[in-house]
Short mmCIF file of C-alpha atoms in Angstrom, two decimals:
data_model
loop_
_atom_site.label_atom_id
_atom_site.label_comp_id
_atom_site.label_asym_id
_atom_site.label_seq_id
_atom_site.Cartn_x
_atom_site.Cartn_y
_atom_site.Cartn_z
CA MET A 1 -27.13 17.38 12.01
CA PRO A 2 -24.42 17.05 9.37
CA ASP A 3 -21.69 18.06 11.86
CA ARG A 4 -22.39 15.06 14.11
CA PRO A 5 -20.94 11.60 13.46
CA ARG A 6 -23.30 8.93 12.15
CA MET A 7 -24.62 6.33 14.59
CA GLU A 8 -22.84 3.66 12.54
CA GLU A 9 -19.54 5.17 13.72
CA ALA A 10 -20.34 4.85 17.43
CA LEU A 11 -18.53 1.56 18.12
CA ASP A 12 -15.36 2.84 16.41
CA PHE A 13 -15.62 6.07 18.40
CA LEU A 14 -15.86 4.08 21.67
CA ARG A 15 -12.86 1.93 20.68
CA ALA A 16 -10.85 5.07 19.94
CA GLU A 17 -11.79 6.59 23.30
CA LEU A 18 -10.69 3.43 25.13
CA ALA A 19 -7.37 3.46 23.25
CA ALA A 20 -6.72 7.17 23.80
CA GLY A 21 -3.83 7.80 26.14
CA ARG A 22 -2.98 4.12 26.63
CA SER A 23 0.20 2.44 25.60
CA THR A 24 0.24 -1.23 24.65
CA THR A 25 1.77 -2.07 28.05
CA THR A 26 -0.75 -0.16 30.17
CA GLU A 27 -3.52 -2.24 31.72
CA LEU A 28 -6.99 -0.80 31.33
CA THR A 29 -8.47 0.16 34.68
CA THR A 30 -12.14 0.62 35.42
CA ARG A 31 -11.44 4.34 35.90
CA ALA A 32 -9.90 4.59 32.42
CA ALA A 33 -12.83 2.71 30.87
CA TRP A 34 -15.31 4.92 32.75
CA LEU A 35 -13.56 8.12 31.60
CA ALA A 36 -13.61 6.82 28.01
CA PHE A 37 -17.32 6.01 28.32
CA MET A 38 -18.01 9.51 29.66
CA ARG A 39 -16.23 11.06 26.66
CA PHE A 40 -18.20 8.71 24.40
CA GLY A 41 -21.42 9.64 26.22
CA ARG A 42 -20.81 13.35 25.71
CA GLN A 43 -20.26 12.93 21.96
CA ARG A 44 -23.54 13.55 20.18
CA PHE A 45 -24.40 11.51 17.11
CA ALA A 46 -26.77 12.21 14.22
CA THR A 47 -30.02 11.07 15.81
CA ALA A 48 -33.57 12.28 15.70
CA PRO A 49 -34.21 15.15 18.14
CA THR A 50 -36.57 13.08 20.28
CA PRO A 51 -36.17 12.31 24.00
CA ASP A 52 -35.55 8.58 23.53
CA SER A 53 -33.41 8.51 20.38
CA ASP A 54 -30.03 8.57 22.16
CA GLY A 55 -29.66 6.97 25.56
CA LEU A 56 -26.97 5.84 27.96
CA LEU A 57 -27.45 2.79 30.16
CA PHE A 58 -25.34 1.96 33.20
CA GLN A 59 -25.98 -1.46 34.67
CA TYR A 60 -24.23 -4.10 36.74
CA GLY A 61 -24.76 -7.41 38.44
CA THR A 62 -23.38 -10.94 38.66
CA TYR A 63 -24.33 -12.93 35.58
CA ALA A 64 -23.22 -16.12 33.82
CA PHE A 65 -23.42 -14.87 30.22
CA SER A 66 -20.09 -16.46 29.30
CA GLY A 67 -20.76 -19.73 31.14
CA ARG A 68 -19.37 -18.85 34.57
CA PRO A 69 -20.63 -16.17 36.93
CA MET A 70 -18.84 -12.83 36.58
CA PHE A 71 -19.63 -9.44 38.06
CA THR A 72 -20.40 -7.42 34.94
CA VAL A 73 -20.53 -3.65 34.49
CA ASP A 74 -22.28 -2.92 31.20
CA LEU A 75 -21.85 0.61 29.84
CA THR A 76 -24.24 0.95 26.92
CA ARG A 77 -25.25 3.55 24.35
CA GLN A 78 -28.65 2.97 22.73
CA PHE A 79 -29.86 4.57 19.50
CA ASP A 80 -33.41 4.56 18.21
CA ILE A 81 -33.56 3.48 14.56
CA SER A 82 -36.54 4.67 12.55
CA GLY A 83 -37.95 3.09 9.42
CA ASP A 84 -38.59 4.87 6.14
CA ASP A 85 -41.93 6.04 7.54
CA GLY A 86 -40.18 7.86 10.41
CA GLU A 87 -41.61 5.48 13.01
CA HIS A 88 -39.55 3.45 15.49
CA ASP A 89 -38.16 0.28 13.88
CA HIS A 90 -35.61 -1.03 16.41
CA TYR A 91 -32.73 0.00 18.65
CA VAL A 92 -29.00 -0.46 18.23
CA GLN A 93 -26.90 -0.79 21.37
CA VAL A 94 -23.14 -0.28 21.65
CA HIS A 95 -21.79 -2.09 24.72
CA CYS A 96 -18.63 -1.87 26.78
CA GLU A 97 -18.80 -4.81 29.18
CA LEU A 98 -16.28 -4.96 32.00
CA ARG A 99 -16.17 -8.32 33.79
CA TYR A 100 -14.66 -9.10 37.18
CA GLU A 101 -14.19 -12.24 39.25
CA PRO A 102 -17.09 -12.33 41.71
CA GLY A 103 -16.43 -11.76 45.40
CA LEU A 104 -18.30 -10.91 48.57
CA ALA A 105 -17.95 -7.13 48.15
CA LEU A 106 -19.15 -7.21 44.55
CA ASP A 107 -21.92 -9.70 45.30
CA ALA A 108 -23.12 -7.33 48.05
CA LEU A 109 -23.71 -4.66 45.39
CA GLY A 110 -26.47 -6.80 43.89
CA SER A 111 -27.72 -5.52 40.57
CA PHE A 112 -28.51 -2.01 39.41
CA ASN A 113 -29.43 -0.10 36.26
CA SER A 114 -30.00 3.52 35.34
CA TRP A 115 -30.83 5.29 32.07
CA PHE A 116 -29.94 8.76 30.82
CA PHE A 117 -31.44 10.16 27.62
CA HIS A 118 -30.03 13.09 25.69
CA ASP A 119 -32.73 15.59 24.69
CA ALA A 120 -34.84 14.70 27.76
CA ASN A 121 -33.86 17.78 29.79
CA ALA A 122 -31.75 15.84 32.31
CA ASP A 123 -28.29 16.81 33.58
CA LEU A 124 -25.61 14.54 32.11
CA ASP A 125 -22.91 15.60 34.59
CA GLN A 126 -25.17 14.77 37.56
CA TRP A 127 -25.97 11.37 36.08
CA PHE A 128 -22.27 10.65 35.43
CA ALA A 129 -21.38 11.63 39.01
CA ALA A 130 -24.08 9.40 40.47
CA MET A 131 -23.01 6.43 38.34
CA GLU A 132 -19.33 6.94 39.14
CA GLY A 133 -20.19 6.72 42.82
CA ARG A 134 -21.54 3.22 42.19
CA LEU A 135 -18.18 2.22 40.66
CA GLU A 136 -16.14 3.22 43.71
CA LEU A 137 -15.09 -0.35 44.61
CA LEU A 138 -13.83 -0.97 41.07
CA LEU A 139 -12.25 2.29 39.89
CA ASP A 140 -8.64 1.31 40.58
CA ARG A 141 -9.04 -2.31 39.47
CA GLY A 142 -8.60 -3.74 36.03
CA PRO A 143 -11.38 -5.94 34.68
CA SER A 144 -10.64 -9.63 34.09
CA GLU A 145 -12.33 -9.32 30.68
CA ILE A 146 -13.59 -6.52 28.48
CA ASP A 147 -15.92 -6.88 25.52
CA LEU A 148 -16.94 -4.19 23.04
CA TYR A 149 -19.76 -4.98 20.68
CA GLU A 150 -22.82 -3.64 18.89
CA GLU A 151 -26.18 -5.37 18.64
CA PRO A 152 -29.65 -4.65 17.32
CA VAL A 153 -32.42 -5.04 19.90
#
C-alpha cells in the first residue's frame, strides 16, 4: 500500500481536515468537525488488510476527564500496530474530542458508542449517517473545548 499515507501521519491529516475551509475568525461548529472527521474516516492509511486494523469509534457521554463534568463527543480512529513477528502488539488511537457544557438535553442522551472497521464488509456511508443522526442536537453548536491527540492503548 505505498500509495496510502502512513499511520504516523494520521493526526496531521486530521488537523489539516479540521483547518480546511476555515478562516482564523470562523468558530468551529460540531457540523464542521463532523465533516472533517468523515473526510478523515474515508482516507485509508497503510494498514494491514485485516478486519480490525483500521477502525472508527464514535462515542459520547458526560465525563469529568478534565476535572469538571463535560458532555464529550469523542471521534476516534484506531490502528492496529503489529510487532516484528506480524502479531498484534498494541493500538494507536487518534482522537478528536469535542466538549460541551452539560445540560438537561445533553444529559438525556446518556452515553453511547459505536465502532466501524474498514475491511470488515460494512457500509461506511450508512454508519456515518447513523452517527450523524446522534449529533443532531449539537450540529449547529460550537464546542466549548476541542482536543486533538494521539495515544497508544
